[in-house]
Amino acid sequence: MISVGHRSGLLDALAAGPATSAGLAARSELAERYVREWLAALVTGGVVRWDPASAHYTLPAEHAASLTRGGRLGNMAVYAQHVAMMGALEPLILQCFASGAGTRYEDYPRFHEVMAEDSAQTVVAQLFDHVLGIDDGLVPRLEAGIEVLDAGCGRGAALIELARRFPASRFTGYDLCRDAIGHAQRSTAAAGLDNLRFAVRDLSHLDDAARFDLITTFDAVHDQKHPQRFLDALFAALRPGGRYVMQDIGGSARLENNLDFPMASFLYAISCFHCTPVSLGQGGEGLGTMWGWETAEAMLRSAGFAEVRRTVFAHDPMNVWFLAHKRE
Ligand SMILES: C[S@@+](CC[C@H](N)C(=O)[O-])C[C@H]1O[C@@H](n2cnc3c(N)ncnc32)[C@H](O)[C@@H]1O
C-alpha cells in the first residue's frame, strides 16, 4: 500500500493537507472507491490518521517527512516498491529455491527505475554536500580535469551530475544492462554533455589497465559475479595515486551482528529475491546483500588498496562508504 501510495502520488497529495476520501480522490485525479480502501489500509496500519466526526484523513507531518517526495528525512516509500517487485518474482524465486539456479536482470520489471530512485536520494542528491567530501582532494582534482569511471552505473544519474559540475573532467559509465545504458545515453544527449560516455560492458571482464584517476561504484559490488575479481580489476584500472569510492550495503557478514540493524530483514529478503540470484545467474558466488562490510574491507585490502577508510553517512543508514587509495 505504501508502494501504491508512492507511485499513484496519493502520499504526496495527502501530505498537502487533510482531506475526505472524495477530496483526496479529486486532488489526485483517482477513483474514490479505490482511494477510500487505500486510506483504510493506511489508517489501520497506523500511517494515516482518521477523524470519524469530520471524515477527514491526515498524513501526520512526522510520517510525511519519511514517506513523500522531498520529505525531510528521505523517502522510505521508494524502498516499498521492492516489495511489489519481489511479489511479481515469487514463482521464479521458488523455482530457484528448488533448483539452486539464479536469475537474470531482465527478469526484474522496473529494477533500474526503482534503483535510480533509490540512488537519487542516497547518492545523487548528496554528491556535493557529502559524497565528494569523503576525500579533501577529490573536488580540486575533478576541477583540474581527471578520468572517472562509474562501474555498474545503472541509469547513470550520478555521472551526469558530476559531468555537468566538472566540465574539465571526463566521465565513463559501464553497465551490463542495455536498457539502463540506453536511458543514460538519452539523458546525456538531453543534457548536451560531451565529457561523458556510457557503454554496455560486462564488468566480469574489465581489463582497462591504469586508465582512471577516480573510480566509483554505488551499490554495485556485492551482487557481482565474483566481487573479489571485480575489485582486483578496478584496482588495475586505476592509475597510481588514484582513488576508489565505494558505496555498498552496510550490514555485517555475521547474522548475530545484524539483529539490531533496522533494515536487516528487508535486506535479507532483497538478497533472496535479487542480489543472491543475479550473481548466481551469472555463474557467480552469490554472496548476497548482507556480504558484510567486513568482507568488503578485507577484499579491498586483498585487491591491493592502501589506506582503506570506512564511513557511514547520516543520510544513508542502509549503506557503508569506503575510500580506498592506490599508492603512487
Ligand atoms: C544495485 S544496481 C546499482 C546501479 C547504480 N549504481 C545505482 O546506484 O543506481 C547494480 C548494478 O550493477 C550492474 N551489474 C551487475 N553485474 C554486472 C556486470 N557483470 N557487469 C556490469 N554491470 C553489472 C547492474 O546492471 C546494476 O545496474
Coordinates of C-alpha atoms and ligand atoms in Angstrom, one line a residue:
M1 CA 0.0 0.0 0.0
I2 CA 2.9 2.3 0.7
S3 CA 4.3 1.5 -2.8
V4 CA 0.8 2.2 -4.3
G5 CA 0.7 5.5 -2.4
H6 CA 4.1 6.4 -3.7
R7 CA 3.5 5.5 -7.4
S8 CA 0.0 6.9 -7.6
G9 CA 1.0 10.2 -5.9
L10 CA -1.5 9.6 -3.1
L11 CA 1.0 10.0 -0.3
D12 CA 2.3 13.3 -1.7
A13 CA -1.3 14.6 -2.3
L14 CA -2.4 13.7 1.3
A15 CA 0.7 15.5 2.7
A16 CA -0.7 18.7 1.2
G17 CA -3.4 18.7 3.9
P18 CA -6.3 16.8 5.5
A19 CA -9.0 15.6 3.1
T20 CA -12.0 13.3 2.8
S21 CA -11.7 10.3 0.5
A22 CA -13.6 12.2 -2.2
G23 CA -11.4 15.3 -1.7
L24 CA -8.2 13.2 -1.9
A25 CA -9.6 11.4 -5.0
A26 CA -10.3 14.7 -6.7
R27 CA -6.9 16.2 -5.6
S28 CA -5.2 13.1 -7.1
E29 CA -7.5 12.5 -10.1
L30 CA -8.1 8.9 -9.0
A31 CA -11.2 6.8 -8.4
E32 CA -12.8 7.5 -4.9
R33 CA -13.7 3.8 -4.3
Y34 CA -10.1 2.7 -4.5
V35 CA -8.7 5.8 -2.7
R36 CA -11.1 5.1 0.3
E37 CA -10.0 1.4 0.5
W38 CA -6.3 2.5 0.3
L39 CA -6.9 5.1 3.1
A40 CA -8.5 2.4 5.3
A41 CA -5.4 0.2 4.9
L42 CA -3.1 3.1 5.9
V43 CA -5.4 4.1 8.9
T44 CA -5.5 0.6 10.3
G45 CA -1.7 0.3 9.6
G46 CA -1.1 3.4 11.8
V47 CA 0.3 5.6 9.0
V48 CA -2.7 7.9 8.3
R49 CA -5.0 9.4 11.0
W50 CA -8.8 9.5 10.5
D51 CA -11.3 11.7 12.2
P52 CA -14.7 9.9 12.1
A53 CA -16.6 13.1 13.0
S54 CA -15.4 15.1 10.0
A55 CA -14.5 12.0 7.8
H56 CA -11.1 13.7 7.2
Y57 CA -7.9 11.8 6.7
T58 CA -4.5 13.3 7.7
L59 CA -0.9 12.2 7.0
P60 CA 0.9 13.5 10.1
A61 CA 3.9 15.7 9.4
E62 CA 6.3 13.2 11.1
H63 CA 5.1 10.5 8.7
A64 CA 5.2 12.7 5.7
A65 CA 8.8 13.5 6.5
S66 CA 9.8 10.0 5.5
L67 CA 7.1 8.9 3.1
T68 CA 6.9 11.7 0.5
R69 CA 9.0 13.1 -2.4
G70 CA 11.2 15.8 -0.9
G71 CA 10.4 14.6 2.6
R72 CA 12.9 16.0 5.2
L73 CA 14.2 12.5 6.2
G74 CA 14.4 10.8 2.8
N75 CA 11.6 8.9 1.2
M76 CA 11.2 5.4 2.6
A77 CA 8.3 4.8 0.3
V78 CA 10.8 4.4 -2.6
Y79 CA 12.0 1.1 -0.9
A80 CA 8.5 -0.2 -0.5
Q81 CA 8.4 -0.6 -4.3
H82 CA 10.9 -3.6 -3.9
V83 CA 8.1 -5.5 -2.0
A84 CA 5.9 -5.3 -5.0
M85 CA 8.8 -6.3 -7.3
M86 CA 9.5 -9.3 -5.1
G87 CA 5.9 -10.4 -5.2
A88 CA 6.0 -10.4 -9.0
L89 CA 9.1 -12.6 -8.9
E90 CA 7.9 -15.2 -6.3
P91 CA 7.1 -18.1 -8.7
L92 CA 10.6 -17.8 -10.3
I93 CA 12.3 -17.4 -6.9
L94 CA 10.5 -20.5 -5.6
Q95 CA 11.9 -22.4 -8.6
C96 CA 15.4 -21.1 -7.7
F97 CA 14.9 -22.3 -4.1
A98 CA 14.3 -25.8 -5.5
S99 CA 17.0 -25.9 -8.2
G100 CA 19.7 -23.6 -6.8
A101 CA 19.8 -21.7 -10.1
G102 CA 19.9 -17.9 -10.5
T103 CA 18.1 -15.2 -12.3
R104 CA 18.8 -12.5 -15.0
Y105 CA 18.5 -8.8 -14.6
E106 CA 15.8 -8.8 -17.4
D107 CA 13.6 -10.9 -15.0
Y108 CA 13.0 -7.8 -12.8
P109 CA 10.5 -5.4 -14.3
R110 CA 11.2 -1.8 -13.1
F111 CA 14.5 -2.8 -11.4
H112 CA 16.6 0.1 -12.9
E113 CA 13.8 2.6 -12.5
V114 CA 13.4 1.8 -8.7
M115 CA 17.2 1.6 -8.3
A116 CA 17.6 5.1 -9.9
E117 CA 15.0 6.5 -7.5
D118 CA 16.9 4.9 -4.6
S119 CA 20.3 6.3 -5.6
A120 CA 18.8 9.6 -6.4
Q121 CA 18.3 10.0 -2.7
T122 CA 21.4 8.3 -1.2
V123 CA 24.0 9.3 -3.9
V124 CA 22.9 12.0 -6.4
A125 CA 21.2 14.4 -4.0
Q126 CA 24.2 14.2 -1.7
L127 CA 27.1 14.3 -4.1
F128 CA 28.3 17.8 -3.5
D129 CA 27.4 18.1 0.2
H130 CA 28.6 14.7 1.5
V131 CA 29.9 12.1 -1.0
L132 CA 32.8 14.1 -2.6
G133 CA 33.7 15.3 0.9
I134 CA 34.9 11.7 1.7
D135 CA 38.3 12.9 0.4
D136 CA 39.5 16.5 0.6
G137 CA 41.4 16.1 -2.7
L138 CA 38.6 15.0 -4.9
V139 CA 36.9 18.3 -5.8
P140 CA 40.2 20.1 -6.7
R141 CA 41.2 17.1 -8.9
L142 CA 37.8 17.0 -10.6
E143 CA 38.0 20.7 -11.2
A144 CA 41.5 20.4 -12.7
G145 CA 40.4 17.5 -15.0
I146 CA 40.7 13.7 -14.4
E147 CA 39.4 10.5 -15.9
V148 CA 36.5 9.0 -13.9
L149 CA 34.7 5.6 -14.2
D150 CA 31.4 4.6 -12.5
A151 CA 31.3 0.8 -12.7
G152 CA 27.8 -0.7 -12.6
C153 CA 26.3 2.8 -13.3
G154 CA 22.7 1.8 -13.9
R155 CA 20.9 4.8 -15.4
G156 CA 23.9 7.0 -14.7
A157 CA 22.3 9.9 -12.9
A158 CA 25.3 10.4 -10.6
L159 CA 27.8 10.7 -13.5
I160 CA 25.5 13.1 -15.3
E161 CA 25.5 15.4 -12.3
L162 CA 29.3 15.1 -12.0
A163 CA 29.9 15.7 -15.7
R164 CA 27.7 18.9 -15.5
R165 CA 29.6 20.2 -12.5
F166 CA 33.2 19.4 -13.6
P167 CA 33.5 20.1 -17.4
A168 CA 37.3 19.7 -17.4
S169 CA 37.0 16.0 -16.3
R170 CA 36.0 13.1 -18.5
F171 CA 33.5 10.5 -17.3
T172 CA 32.7 6.9 -18.3
G173 CA 29.8 4.7 -17.2
Y174 CA 29.7 1.0 -17.7
D175 CA 26.8 -1.4 -17.0
L176 CA 25.7 -4.8 -18.1
C177 CA 22.1 -3.8 -18.9
R178 CA 21.3 -2.4 -22.3
D179 CA 18.1 -0.7 -21.1
A180 CA 19.8 1.1 -18.3
I181 CA 22.6 2.3 -20.5
G182 CA 20.1 3.4 -23.2
H183 CA 18.4 5.5 -20.6
A184 CA 21.7 7.0 -19.5
Q185 CA 22.7 7.8 -23.1
R186 CA 19.4 9.6 -23.8
S187 CA 19.7 11.6 -20.6
T188 CA 23.3 12.6 -21.6
A189 CA 22.1 13.8 -25.0
A190 CA 19.2 15.7 -23.5
A191 CA 21.7 17.4 -21.1
G192 CA 24.1 18.3 -24.0
L193 CA 27.1 16.9 -22.3
D194 CA 30.2 15.9 -24.3
N195 CA 32.5 14.9 -21.4
L196 CA 30.6 11.8 -20.6
R197 CA 30.1 8.4 -22.3
F198 CA 28.1 5.3 -21.4
A199 CA 28.7 1.8 -22.7
V200 CA 27.2 -1.6 -22.2
R201 CA 30.0 -3.7 -20.7
D202 CA 30.2 -6.9 -18.7
L203 CA 32.5 -5.9 -15.9
S204 CA 33.4 -9.6 -15.2
H205 CA 35.9 -8.9 -18.0
L206 CA 37.2 -5.4 -17.2
D207 CA 40.7 -5.1 -18.5
D208 CA 41.2 -1.3 -18.7
A209 CA 44.7 -1.1 -17.2
A210 CA 45.7 2.1 -15.4
R211 CA 43.2 4.4 -17.3
F212 CA 41.3 6.1 -14.5
D213 CA 42.1 8.6 -11.7
L214 CA 38.8 8.0 -9.8
I215 CA 36.5 5.0 -9.8
T216 CA 33.2 4.9 -8.1
T217 CA 30.7 2.1 -7.5
F218 CA 27.3 2.8 -6.0
D219 CA 25.8 -0.4 -4.6
A220 CA 27.3 -2.4 -7.3
V221 CA 29.9 -4.8 -5.9
H222 CA 28.1 -7.3 -3.6
D223 CA 25.9 -8.7 -6.4
Q224 CA 28.7 -9.1 -9.0
K225 CA 29.6 -12.5 -10.3
H226 CA 32.9 -12.6 -8.4
P227 CA 33.3 -9.5 -6.1
Q228 CA 37.0 -10.1 -5.4
R229 CA 37.9 -10.4 -9.0
F230 CA 35.8 -7.3 -9.8
L231 CA 37.7 -5.3 -7.1
D232 CA 41.0 -6.7 -8.4
A233 CA 40.1 -5.4 -11.9
L234 CA 39.0 -2.0 -10.6
F235 CA 42.4 -1.7 -8.8
A236 CA 44.2 -2.5 -12.0
A237 CA 42.1 0.1 -13.9
L238 CA 43.2 2.9 -11.5
R239 CA 46.3 4.9 -12.2
P240 CA 48.9 5.0 -9.3
G241 CA 47.7 7.6 -6.8
G242 CA 44.1 7.0 -7.9
R243 CA 41.1 6.9 -5.6
Y244 CA 38.2 4.4 -5.3
V245 CA 34.9 5.4 -3.7
M246 CA 32.6 2.5 -2.9
Q247 CA 29.0 2.7 -1.5
D248 CA 27.7 -0.8 -0.6
I249 CA 25.3 -2.3 1.8
G250 CA 26.1 -1.6 5.5
G251 CA 25.2 -4.9 7.2
S252 CA 27.6 -7.2 8.9
A253 CA 28.7 -10.5 7.5
R254 CA 27.7 -12.1 10.8
L255 CA 24.0 -12.7 11.4
E256 CA 24.3 -12.1 15.1
N257 CA 25.6 -8.6 14.5
N258 CA 22.5 -7.7 12.4
L259 CA 19.8 -8.4 15.0
D260 CA 19.5 -4.7 15.9
F261 CA 20.1 -3.4 12.3
P262 CA 16.6 -2.0 11.5
M263 CA 16.9 -2.7 7.7
A264 CA 18.2 -6.2 8.1
S265 CA 15.1 -8.4 7.4
F266 CA 14.3 -6.2 4.4
L267 CA 17.8 -6.5 3.1
Y268 CA 18.0 -10.3 3.6
A269 CA 14.6 -10.5 1.7
I270 CA 16.0 -8.4 -1.1
S271 CA 19.0 -10.8 -1.0
C272 CA 16.8 -13.9 -1.5
F273 CA 14.9 -12.2 -4.4
H274 CA 17.6 -10.2 -6.2
C275 CA 21.2 -9.9 -5.1
T276 CA 22.0 -13.6 -4.5
P277 CA 20.1 -14.9 -7.6
V278 CA 21.5 -12.3 -10.0
S279 CA 25.1 -13.2 -9.0
L280 CA 24.3 -17.0 -9.2
G281 CA 22.6 -16.4 -12.6
Q282 CA 25.9 -15.1 -14.0
G283 CA 27.7 -18.3 -12.7
G284 CA 28.9 -16.3 -9.7
E285 CA 29.3 -16.7 -6.0
G286 CA 26.0 -15.3 -4.8
L287 CA 27.5 -13.6 -1.7
G288 CA 24.2 -11.8 -1.1
T289 CA 23.1 -8.3 0.0
M290 CA 24.5 -8.9 3.5
W291 CA 28.0 -10.0 2.4
G292 CA 29.1 -7.5 5.1
W293 CA 31.3 -4.5 5.5
E294 CA 34.0 -6.8 7.0
T295 CA 34.1 -8.8 3.7
A296 CA 34.2 -5.6 1.7
E297 CA 37.1 -4.2 3.7
A298 CA 39.1 -7.5 3.5
M299 CA 38.5 -7.7 -0.3
L300 CA 39.6 -4.1 -0.8
R301 CA 42.9 -4.8 1.1
S302 CA 43.4 -8.1 -0.8
A303 CA 42.9 -6.2 -4.1
G304 CA 45.9 -4.1 -3.1
F305 CA 44.3 -0.9 -1.9
A306 CA 46.2 1.1 0.8
E307 CA 44.5 3.4 3.4
V308 CA 41.0 1.9 3.3
R309 CA 38.7 4.2 5.2
R310 CA 35.1 3.3 6.2
T311 CA 32.3 5.9 6.8
V312 CA 28.6 5.8 7.4
F313 CA 26.8 9.0 6.3
A314 CA 23.8 10.1 8.4
H315 CA 21.7 10.5 5.2
D316 CA 22.3 6.9 4.2
P317 CA 22.0 4.5 7.2
M318 CA 21.5 1.4 4.9
N319 CA 24.9 1.7 3.4
V320 CA 28.6 1.9 4.2
W321 CA 31.1 4.0 2.2
F322 CA 34.7 3.2 1.6
L323 CA 37.5 5.5 0.4
A324 CA 40.5 3.5 -0.9
H325 CA 43.8 4.7 -2.2
K326 CA 46.1 3.2 -4.8
R327 CA 49.7 4.0 -3.9
E328 CA 51.7 6.4 -6.2
Ligands
LIG1 C1 22.2 -2.4 -7.4 S1 22.4 -1.8 -9.0 C2 23.1 -0.2 -8.8 C3 23.0 0.7 -10.0 C4 23.6 2.1 -9.9 N1 25.0 2.1 -9.5 C5 22.7 2.9 -8.9 O1 23.2 3.2 -7.8 O2 21.6 3.2 -9.2 C6 23.8 -2.8 -9.6 C7 24.2 -2.5 -11.0 O3 25.3 -3.4 -11.4 C8 25.1 -3.8 -12.7 N2 25.9 -5.1 -12.9 C9 25.7 -6.2 -12.3 N3 26.5 -7.2 -12.8 C10 27.3 -6.5 -13.8 C11 28.3 -7.0 -14.7 N4 28.7 -8.2 -14.7 N5 28.8 -6.0 -15.5 C12 28.4 -4.8 -15.5 N6 27.4 -4.3 -14.7 C13 26.9 -5.2 -13.8 C14 23.6 -4.0 -12.8 O4 23.2 -4.0 -14.1 C15 23.1 -2.8 -12.0 O5 22.8 -1.7 -12.8

